[in-house]
Amino acid sequence: MKKHHRSVNALRRSDLAGLTGCNLETIRYYETIGVMPDPPRTARNYRAYDQSHVRRLRFIMRARELGFTLEEIRDLLALVDGGAQTCGEVQVLADAHLASVRAKIADLKRIEHVLASTVAQCTGDDVPECPVIDALSEEA
Amino acid sequence: MKKHHRSVNALRRSDLAGLTGCNLETIRYYETIGVMPDPPRTARNYRAYDQSHVRRLRFIMRARELGFTLEEIRDLLALVDGGAQTCGEVQVLADAHLASVRAKIADLKRIEHVLASTVAQCTGDDVPECPVIDALSEEA
DNA sequence: CTTGAGTCTGTATGGGATACAGACCCTAGA
DNA sequence: TCTAGGGTCTGTATCCCATACAGACTCAAG
């Protein structure tokens, strides 16, 4: 047994980071903004995490991967923490997020279209005339 | 004639903002980061813009609308300011930007797909079981 | 006991703005 | 001519989502 002087199953910050893949400092950040709870401390003031923290951090990370903002995640967690979340409530949040993701995609597609069709006109030559510069400079 | 005591065609900050639709404070921000030049000042230290500033700010705003970062815009402007930009040089920058836009779209589409197919399983009912929560909580 | 690694806190950085405070100034109306 | 209101000036704070670093402390292995 390694770590035999530490209380059973107590995880330090680096352990939690290792188990979740989350950056060390980010964990602390999540605590200060309140999406992760302040963990209990050892006698020497070290954070002592357990499996519940691992689960919660993974939840947060998966939500972030799906593009939920920390504010949205806070709302999701508030439902879950209340213990009485309903599928309906969660769906409202998820649908709202989905809508904003779709809006961003639409925005970027518009940009991509303009950009691609402009760049397509470039000769790529050693000449100063350039459709991209023209598009940005035009006195529309 | 209005404004007859101001030097001919001198534009104040609010004039430039009005002509371009750019936020007042943003203009100052662009000056501090150097994408807009420090304009000449009146005797009383007021910024005195002219048409060249209008053109440059419009250029910047169009580039921002196309999602260029201010850093990328700085590069574009450096080429233009050099007066010897070539279509080839500009194309390199625009192509790089286009690639990053496409990467973002791909990312968001992946997110959209996961999110949409998960939410589609929601009953929306007043029950605690929810596929979205399950997906975020799963011990994968 | 020493040494290196881990942890603690507070604070700075980044991008891209936006907002506000407190001082100054300008112009139109009375 | 005075005054009231707006505009302008600067510096600094705020937002989001982290990431990084400094300086102090502590822990574990040799």
Tab-separated table of C-alpha atoms (C1' of nucleotides) in Angstrom:
chain	number	residue	atom	x	y	z
A	1	MET	CA	0.000	0.000	0.000
A	2	LYS	CA	1.184	3.422	-0.906
A	3	LYS	CA	-0.278	6.532	0.665
A	4	HIS	CA	-0.980	4.541	3.840
A	5	HIS	CA	-0.791	7.591	6.060
A	6	ARG	CA	-3.585	9.349	4.246
A	7	SER	CA	-7.164	8.688	5.292
A	8	VAL	CA	-8.819	5.971	3.320
A	9	ASN	CA	-9.734	7.012	-0.212
A	10	ALA	CA	-8.969	10.668	0.366
A	11	LEU	CA	-8.013	12.253	-2.930
A	12	ARG	CA	-5.774	15.237	-3.312
A	13	ARG	CA	-6.107	17.843	-5.973
A	14	SER	CA	-3.671	16.119	-8.302
A	15	ASP	CA	-5.502	12.802	-7.809
A	16	LEU	CA	-8.785	14.374	-8.814
A	17	ALA	CA	-7.107	16.041	-11.759
A	18	GLY	CA	-5.569	12.739	-12.807
A	19	LEU	CA	-8.805	10.790	-12.493
A	20	THR	CA	-10.809	13.271	-14.514
A	21	GLY	CA	-8.276	14.787	-16.857
A	22	CYS	CA	-9.231	18.204	-15.561
A	23	ASN	CA	-6.547	20.808	-15.092
A	24	LEU	CA	-5.426	21.225	-11.521
A	25	GLU	CA	-6.083	24.931	-11.384
A	26	THR	CA	-9.425	24.590	-13.078
A	27	ILE	CA	-10.678	22.504	-10.183
A	28	ARG	CA	-9.903	25.317	-7.804
A	29	TYR	CA	-11.546	27.736	-10.183
A	30	TYR	CA	-14.711	25.639	-10.210
A	31	GLU	CA	-14.737	25.772	-6.432
A	32	THR	CA	-14.399	29.517	-6.284
A	33	ILE	CA	-17.276	29.999	-8.704
A	34	GLY	CA	-19.319	27.439	-6.851
A	35	VAL	CA	-19.987	24.702	-9.402
A	36	MET	CA	-17.775	22.377	-7.368
A	37	PRO	CA	-18.371	22.296	-3.605
A	38	ASP	CA	-15.687	23.378	-1.186
A	39	PRO	CA	-14.209	20.036	-0.197
A	40	PRO	CA	-13.412	19.050	3.379
A	41	ARG	CA	-9.853	19.787	4.453
A	42	THR	CA	-7.202	17.755	6.184
A	43	ALA	CA	-5.647	18.951	9.425
A	44	ARG	CA	-3.012	20.672	7.310
A	45	ASN	CA	-5.579	22.384	5.131
A	46	TYR	CA	-5.199	20.113	2.108
A	47	ARG	CA	-8.340	19.492	0.094
A	48	ALA	CA	-9.682	15.972	0.687
A	49	TYR	CA	-11.857	14.793	-2.183
A	50	ASP	CA	-13.831	11.600	-2.557
A	51	GLN	CA	-15.734	9.757	-5.277
A	52	SER	CA	-18.628	12.201	-5.157
A	53	HIS	CA	-16.243	14.913	-6.320
A	54	VAL	CA	-14.995	12.721	-9.127
A	55	ARG	CA	-18.556	12.158	-10.312
A	56	ARG	CA	-19.469	15.793	-10.100
A	57	LEU	CA	-16.379	16.986	-11.912
A	58	ARG	CA	-16.966	14.463	-14.683
A	59	PHE	CA	-20.519	15.703	-14.995
A	60	ILE	CA	-19.263	19.243	-15.361
A	61	MET	CA	-16.616	18.272	-17.867
A	62	ARG	CA	-19.045	16.366	-20.034
A	63	ALA	CA	-21.418	19.303	-19.989
A	64	ARG	CA	-18.575	21.650	-20.967
A	65	GLU	CA	-17.659	19.329	-23.820
A	66	LEU	CA	-21.204	19.719	-25.046
A	67	GLY	CA	-20.710	23.470	-24.955
A	68	PHE	CA	-22.865	24.248	-21.929
A	69	THR	CA	-21.644	27.413	-20.241
A	70	LEU	CA	-20.760	27.244	-16.580
A	71	GLU	CA	-23.880	29.257	-15.917
A	72	GLU	CA	-25.992	26.659	-17.679
A	73	ILE	CA	-24.154	23.933	-15.826
A	74	ARG	CA	-24.891	25.685	-12.562
A	75	ASP	CA	-28.591	25.527	-13.476
A	76	LEU	CA	-28.393	21.847	-14.370
A	77	LEU	CA	-26.607	21.095	-11.133
A	78	ALA	CA	-29.120	23.088	-9.147
A	79	LEU	CA	-31.849	20.814	-10.506
A	80	VAL	CA	-29.849	17.682	-9.797
A	81	ASP	CA	-28.822	18.899	-6.350
A	82	GLY	CA	-32.423	19.670	-5.535
A	83	GLY	CA	-32.880	15.943	-6.077
A	84	ALA	CA	-36.246	16.596	-7.614
A	85	GLN	CA	-35.301	17.485	-11.160
A	86	THR	CA	-37.753	16.441	-13.781
A	87	CYS	CA	-37.033	15.424	-17.330
A	88	GLY	CA	-39.170	18.351	-18.440
A	89	GLU	CA	-37.076	20.897	-16.576
A	90	VAL	CA	-33.835	19.484	-17.882
A	91	GLN	CA	-35.183	19.353	-21.392
A	92	VAL	CA	-35.964	23.054	-21.301
A	93	LEU	CA	-32.343	23.859	-20.493
A	94	ALA	CA	-30.951	21.407	-23.014
A	95	ASP	CA	-33.263	22.654	-25.745
A	96	ALA	CA	-32.247	26.234	-25.096
A	97	HIS	CA	-28.622	25.239	-25.365
A	98	LEU	CA	-29.243	23.272	-28.513
A	99	ALA	CA	-30.867	26.316	-30.044
A	100	SER	CA	-27.854	28.454	-29.271
A	101	VAL	CA	-25.496	25.852	-30.711
A	102	ARG	CA	-27.570	25.812	-33.884
A	103	ALA	CA	-27.509	29.596	-34.026
A	104	LYS	CA	-23.729	29.572	-33.780
A	105	ILE	CA	-23.477	27.000	-36.546
A	106	ALA	CA	-25.703	29.099	-38.776
A	107	ASP	CA	-23.558	32.146	-38.073
A	108	LEU	CA	-20.356	30.343	-38.865
A	109	LYS	CA	-21.792	28.827	-42.032
A	110	ARG	CA	-22.711	32.270	-43.267
A	111	ILE	CA	-19.176	33.423	-42.549
A	112	GLU	CA	-17.707	30.371	-44.194
A	113	HIS	CA	-19.748	30.960	-47.301
A	114	VAL	CA	-18.720	34.583	-47.703
A	115	LEU	CA	-15.113	33.816	-46.953
A	116	ALA	CA	-14.871	30.795	-49.208
A	117	SER	CA	-16.461	32.484	-52.187
A	118	THR	CA	-14.224	35.505	-51.770
A	119	VAL	CA	-11.014	33.558	-51.380
A	120	ALA	CA	-12.010	31.486	-54.396
A	121	GLN	CA	-11.536	34.593	-56.518
A	122	CYS	CA	-7.961	35.103	-55.386
A	123	THR	CA	-5.295	34.619	-57.983
A	124	GLY	CA	-2.759	34.015	-55.235
A	125	ASP	CA	-0.308	35.950	-57.352
A	126	ASP	CA	2.349	38.459	-56.463
A	127	VAL	CA	0.019	41.313	-57.335
A	128	PRO	CA	-1.489	43.873	-54.942
A	129	GLU	CA	-5.049	43.433	-56.254
A	130	CYS	CA	-6.898	41.023	-53.996
A	131	PRO	CA	-10.584	40.181	-53.784
A	132	VAL	CA	-10.315	39.682	-50.019
A	133	ILE	CA	-8.918	43.153	-49.460
A	134	ASP	CA	-11.496	44.549	-51.850
A	135	ALA	CA	-14.312	42.914	-49.939
A	136	LEU	CA	-13.046	44.336	-46.675
A	137	SER	CA	-12.454	47.787	-48.146
A	138	GLU	CA	-15.522	48.233	-50.281
A	139	GLU	CA	-17.606	51.354	-49.814
A	140	ALA	CA	-20.822	49.373	-49.697
B	1	MET	CA	-23.875	74.904	-41.612
B	2	LYS	CA	-23.736	73.248	-38.294
B	3	LYS	CA	-20.507	72.574	-36.472
B	4	HIS	CA	-19.038	75.702	-38.066
B	5	HIS	CA	-16.587	76.275	-35.271
B	6	ARG	CA	-14.996	72.886	-35.693
B	7	SER	CA	-12.264	72.452	-38.264
B	8	VAL	CA	-13.540	71.302	-41.617
B	9	ASN	CA	-14.579	67.646	-41.640
B	10	ALA	CA	-13.121	66.903	-38.229
B	11	LEU	CA	-15.026	64.034	-36.682
B	12	ARG	CA	-15.382	63.437	-32.986
B	13	ARG	CA	-15.570	60.071	-31.365
B	14	SER	CA	-19.343	59.992	-31.432
B	15	ASP	CA	-19.336	61.000	-35.097
B	16	LEU	CA	-17.057	58.127	-35.991
B	17	ALA	CA	-19.176	55.788	-33.908
B	18	GLY	CA	-22.311	57.016	-35.630
B	19	LEU	CA	-20.858	56.708	-39.135
B	20	THR	CA	-19.634	53.179	-38.585
B	21	GLY	CA	-22.032	51.752	-36.052
B	22	CYS	CA	-19.073	50.933	-33.849
B	23	ASN	CA	-19.393	51.343	-30.117
B	24	LEU	CA	-17.811	54.497	-28.779
B	25	GLU	CA	-15.610	52.725	-26.279
B	26	THR	CA	-14.580	50.099	-28.762
B	27	ILE	CA	-12.941	52.759	-30.910
B	28	ARG	CA	-10.755	53.787	-28.010
B	29	TYR	CA	-10.008	50.135	-27.328
B	30	TYR	CA	-8.890	49.647	-30.934
B	31	GLU	CA	-6.544	52.597	-30.511
B	32	THR	CA	-4.982	51.260	-27.343
B	33	ILE	CA	-4.322	47.888	-28.947
B	34	GLY	CA	-3.007	49.584	-32.048
B	35	VAL	CA	-5.335	48.428	-34.828
B	36	MET	CA	-6.631	51.978	-35.123
B	37	PRO	CA	-4.032	54.767	-35.211
B	38	ASP	CA	-3.858	57.409	-32.504
B	39	PRO	CA	-5.759	60.246	-34.151
B	40	PRO	CA	-4.602	63.849	-34.127
B	41	ARG	CA	-5.997	65.931	-31.284
B	42	THR	CA	-7.615	69.325	-31.077
B	43	ALA	CA	-6.149	72.063	-28.920
B	44	ARG	CA	-8.356	70.781	-26.124
B	45	ASN	CA	-7.207	67.204	-26.561
B	46	TYR	CA	-10.293	65.923	-28.336
B	47	ARG	CA	-9.728	63.237	-30.946
B	48	ALA	CA	-10.066	64.632	-34.480
B	49	TYR	CA	-10.878	61.894	-36.982
B	50	ASP	CA	-11.229	62.109	-40.735
B	51	GLN	CA	-12.424	59.904	-43.589
B	52	SER	CA	-9.335	57.719	-43.437
B	53	HIS	CA	-10.376	56.665	-39.948
B	54	VAL	CA	-13.863	55.892	-41.138
B	55	ARG	CA	-12.490	53.663	-43.881
B	56	ARG	CA	-10.107	51.882	-41.563
B	57	LEU	CA	-12.688	51.265	-38.882
B	58	ARG	CA	-15.103	49.890	-41.484
B	59	PHE	CA	-12.386	47.574	-42.701
B	60	ILE	CA	-11.829	46.312	-39.187
B	61	MET	CA	-15.529	45.874	-38.548
B	62	ARG	CA	-16.070	43.913	-41.734
B	63	ALA	CA	-13.159	41.679	-40.871
B	64	ARG	CA	-14.581	41.135	-37.372
B	65	GLU	CA	-17.942	40.257	-38.894
B	66	LEU	CA	-16.148	37.574	-40.856
B	67	GLY	CA	-14.743	36.289	-37.598
B	68	PHE	CA	-11.160	37.411	-38.048
B	69	THR	CA	-9.515	37.924	-34.671
B	70	LEU	CA	-7.974	41.301	-33.930
B	71	GLU	CA	-4.617	39.605	-34.210
B	72	GLU	CA	-5.435	38.400	-37.698
B	73	ILE	CA	-6.758	41.837	-38.547
B	74	ARG	CA	-3.529	43.348	-37.332
B	75	ASP	CA	-1.711	41.106	-39.799
B	76	LEU	CA	-4.023	42.044	-42.648
B	77	LEU	CA	-3.607	45.723	-41.869
B	78	ALA	CA	0.147	45.364	-41.663
B	79	LEU	CA	0.116	44.070	-45.220
B	80	VAL	CA	-2.184	46.823	-46.406
B	81	ASP	CA	-0.268	49.498	-44.540
B	82	GLY	CA	2.950	48.255	-46.048
B	83	GLY	CA	1.276	49.215	-49.293
B	84	ALA	CA	2.888	46.246	-50.970
B	85	GLN	CA	0.525	43.455	-50.002
B	86	THR	CA	0.101	40.738	-52.566
B	87	CYS	CA	-2.953	38.658	-53.230
B	88	GLY	CA	-0.885	35.613	-52.327
B	89	GLU	CA	-0.009	36.920	-48.868
B	90	VAL	CA	-3.582	37.881	-48.125
B	91	GLN	CA	-4.863	34.568	-49.374
B	92	VAL	CA	-2.634	32.723	-46.924
B	93	LEU	CA	-4.190	34.597	-44.004
B	94	ALA	CA	-7.729	34.232	-45.302
B	95	ASP	CA	-7.275	30.539	-45.974
B	96	ALA	CA	-5.963	29.959	-42.465
B	97	HIS	CA	-8.959	31.750	-41.057
B	98	LEU	CA	-11.333	29.815	-43.266
B	99	ALA	CA	-9.827	26.590	-41.999
B	100	SER	CA	-10.403	27.602	-38.381
B	101	VAL	CA	-13.991	28.598	-39.138
B	102	ARG	CA	-14.552	25.189	-40.697
B	103	ALA	CA	-13.004	23.496	-37.685
B	104	LYS	CA	-15.367	25.360	-35.374
B	105	ILE	CA	-18.331	24.375	-37.489
B	106	ALA	CA	-17.289	20.730	-37.361
B	107	ASP	CA	-16.948	20.950	-33.596
B	108	LEU	CA	-20.343	22.493	-33.141
B	109	LYS	CA	-21.974	20.021	-35.483
B	110	ARG	CA	-20.623	17.168	-33.424
B	111	ILE	CA	-22.019	18.811	-30.310
B	112	GLU	CA	-25.321	19.456	-31.992
B	113	HIS	CA	-25.600	15.858	-33.038
B	114	VAL	CA	-24.948	14.462	-29.566
B	115	LEU	CA	-27.217	16.974	-27.933
B	116	ALA	CA	-30.066	16.591	-30.393
B	117	SER	CA	-30.106	12.817	-30.266
B	118	THR	CA	-30.025	12.864	-26.477
B	119	VAL	CA	-32.759	15.432	-26.060
B	120	ALA	CA	-34.845	13.500	-28.563
B	121	GLN	CA	-35.117	10.729	-25.992
B	122	CYS	CA	-36.568	13.006	-23.338
B	123	THR	CA	-40.136	12.358	-22.352
B	124	GLY	CA	-40.392	15.900	-21.062
B	125	ASP	CA	-42.454	14.518	-18.253
B	126	ASP	CA	-42.598	15.337	-14.579
B	127	VAL	CA	-40.334	12.389	-13.797
B	128	PRO	CA	-36.788	12.492	-12.462
B	129	GLU	CA	-35.430	10.076	-15.064
B	130	CYS	CA	-33.887	12.052	-17.886
B	131	PRO	CA	-31.661	10.922	-20.749
B	132	VAL	CA	-29.753	14.215	-20.659
B	133	ILE	CA	-28.843	13.811	-17.012
B	134	ASP	CA	-28.004	10.175	-17.665
B	135	ALA	CA	-25.665	11.120	-20.487
B	136	LEU	CA	-23.897	13.656	-18.311
B	137	SER	CA	-23.704	11.284	-15.355
B	138	GLU	CA	-22.784	8.050	-17.019
B	139	GLU	CA	-19.797	6.128	-15.718
B	140	ALA	CA	-18.410	5.616	-19.211
C	1	DC	C1'	17.755	15.948	7.625
C	2	DT	C1'	17.520	17.179	3.199
C	3	DT	C1'	15.527	17.469	-1.148
C	4	DG	C1'	12.171	17.517	-4.508
C	5	DA	C1'	7.448	17.354	-5.330
C	6	DG	C1'	2.920	18.623	-4.048
C	7	DT	C1'	-0.196	22.053	-2.015
C	8	DC	C1'	-1.813	26.512	-0.285
C	9	DT	C1'	-3.389	31.429	-1.372
C	10	DG	C1'	-3.826	35.491	-4.062
C	11	DT	C1'	-3.217	37.619	-8.275
C	12	DA	C1'	-2.084	38.303	-13.465
C	13	DT	C1'	-3.041	37.007	-18.171
C	14	DG	C1'	-5.688	36.331	-22.467
C	15	DG	C1'	-9.385	37.945	-26.089
C	16	DG	C1'	-12.753	41.383	-27.255
C	17	DA	C1'	-14.919	44.306	-25.819
C	18	DT	C1'	-18.173	47.152	-22.534
C	19	DA	C1'	-19.084	50.156	-18.588
C	20	DC	C1'	-18.396	53.458	-15.173
C	21	DA	C1'	-16.341	57.219	-12.305
C	22	DG	C1'	-14.669	61.712	-11.903
C	23	DA	C1'	-12.790	65.501	-14.298
C	24	DC	C1'	-12.955	68.460	-17.997
C	25	DC	C1'	-15.151	70.985	-21.968
C	26	DC	C1'	-18.512	72.820	-25.345
C	27	DT	C1'	-22.832	74.705	-26.896
C	28	DA	C1'	-27.540	76.364	-26.769
C	29	DG	C1'	-30.939	78.697	-24.329
C	30	DA	C1'	-32.550	82.160	-20.812
D	1	DT	C1'	-23.235	86.176	-19.335
D	2	DC	C1'	-24.473	82.368	-16.863
D	3	DT	C1'	-25.979	77.732	-16.570
D	4	DA	C1'	-27.502	73.191	-17.584
D	5	DG	C1'	-27.043	69.333	-20.368
D	6	DG	C1'	-24.465	66.735	-23.018
D	7	DG	C1'	-19.968	65.130	-24.979
D	8	DT	C1'	-15.240	64.000	-24.090
D	9	DC	C1'	-11.065	62.781	-21.458
D	10	DT	C1'	-8.464	59.119	-18.706
D	11	DG	C1'	-7.965	55.116	-15.973
D	12	DT	C1'	-9.878	51.188	-14.246
D	13	DA	C1'	-13.408	47.348	-13.447
D	14	DT	C1'	-16.188	43.814	-15.485
D	15	DC	C1'	-17.539	39.695	-18.241
D	16	DC	C1'	-16.277	34.350	-19.498
D	17	DC	C1'	-13.382	30.343	-18.804
D	18	DA	C1'	-9.852	29.177	-17.590
D	19	DT	C1'	-4.508	29.028	-17.088
D	20	DA	C1'	-0.229	30.400	-14.908
D	21	DC	C1'	2.813	32.055	-11.583
D	22	DA	C1'	4.885	33.641	-7.101
D	23	DG	C1'	5.963	32.798	-2.483
D	24	DA	C1'	4.919	30.151	1.490
D	25	DC	C1'	4.027	25.874	3.387
D	26	DT	C1'	4.010	20.668	3.834
D	27	DC	C1'	4.712	15.967	2.766
D	28	DA	C1'	7.273	11.679	1.626
D	29	DA	C1'	11.414	9.214	0.231
D	30	DG	C1'	16.290	8.516	0.717
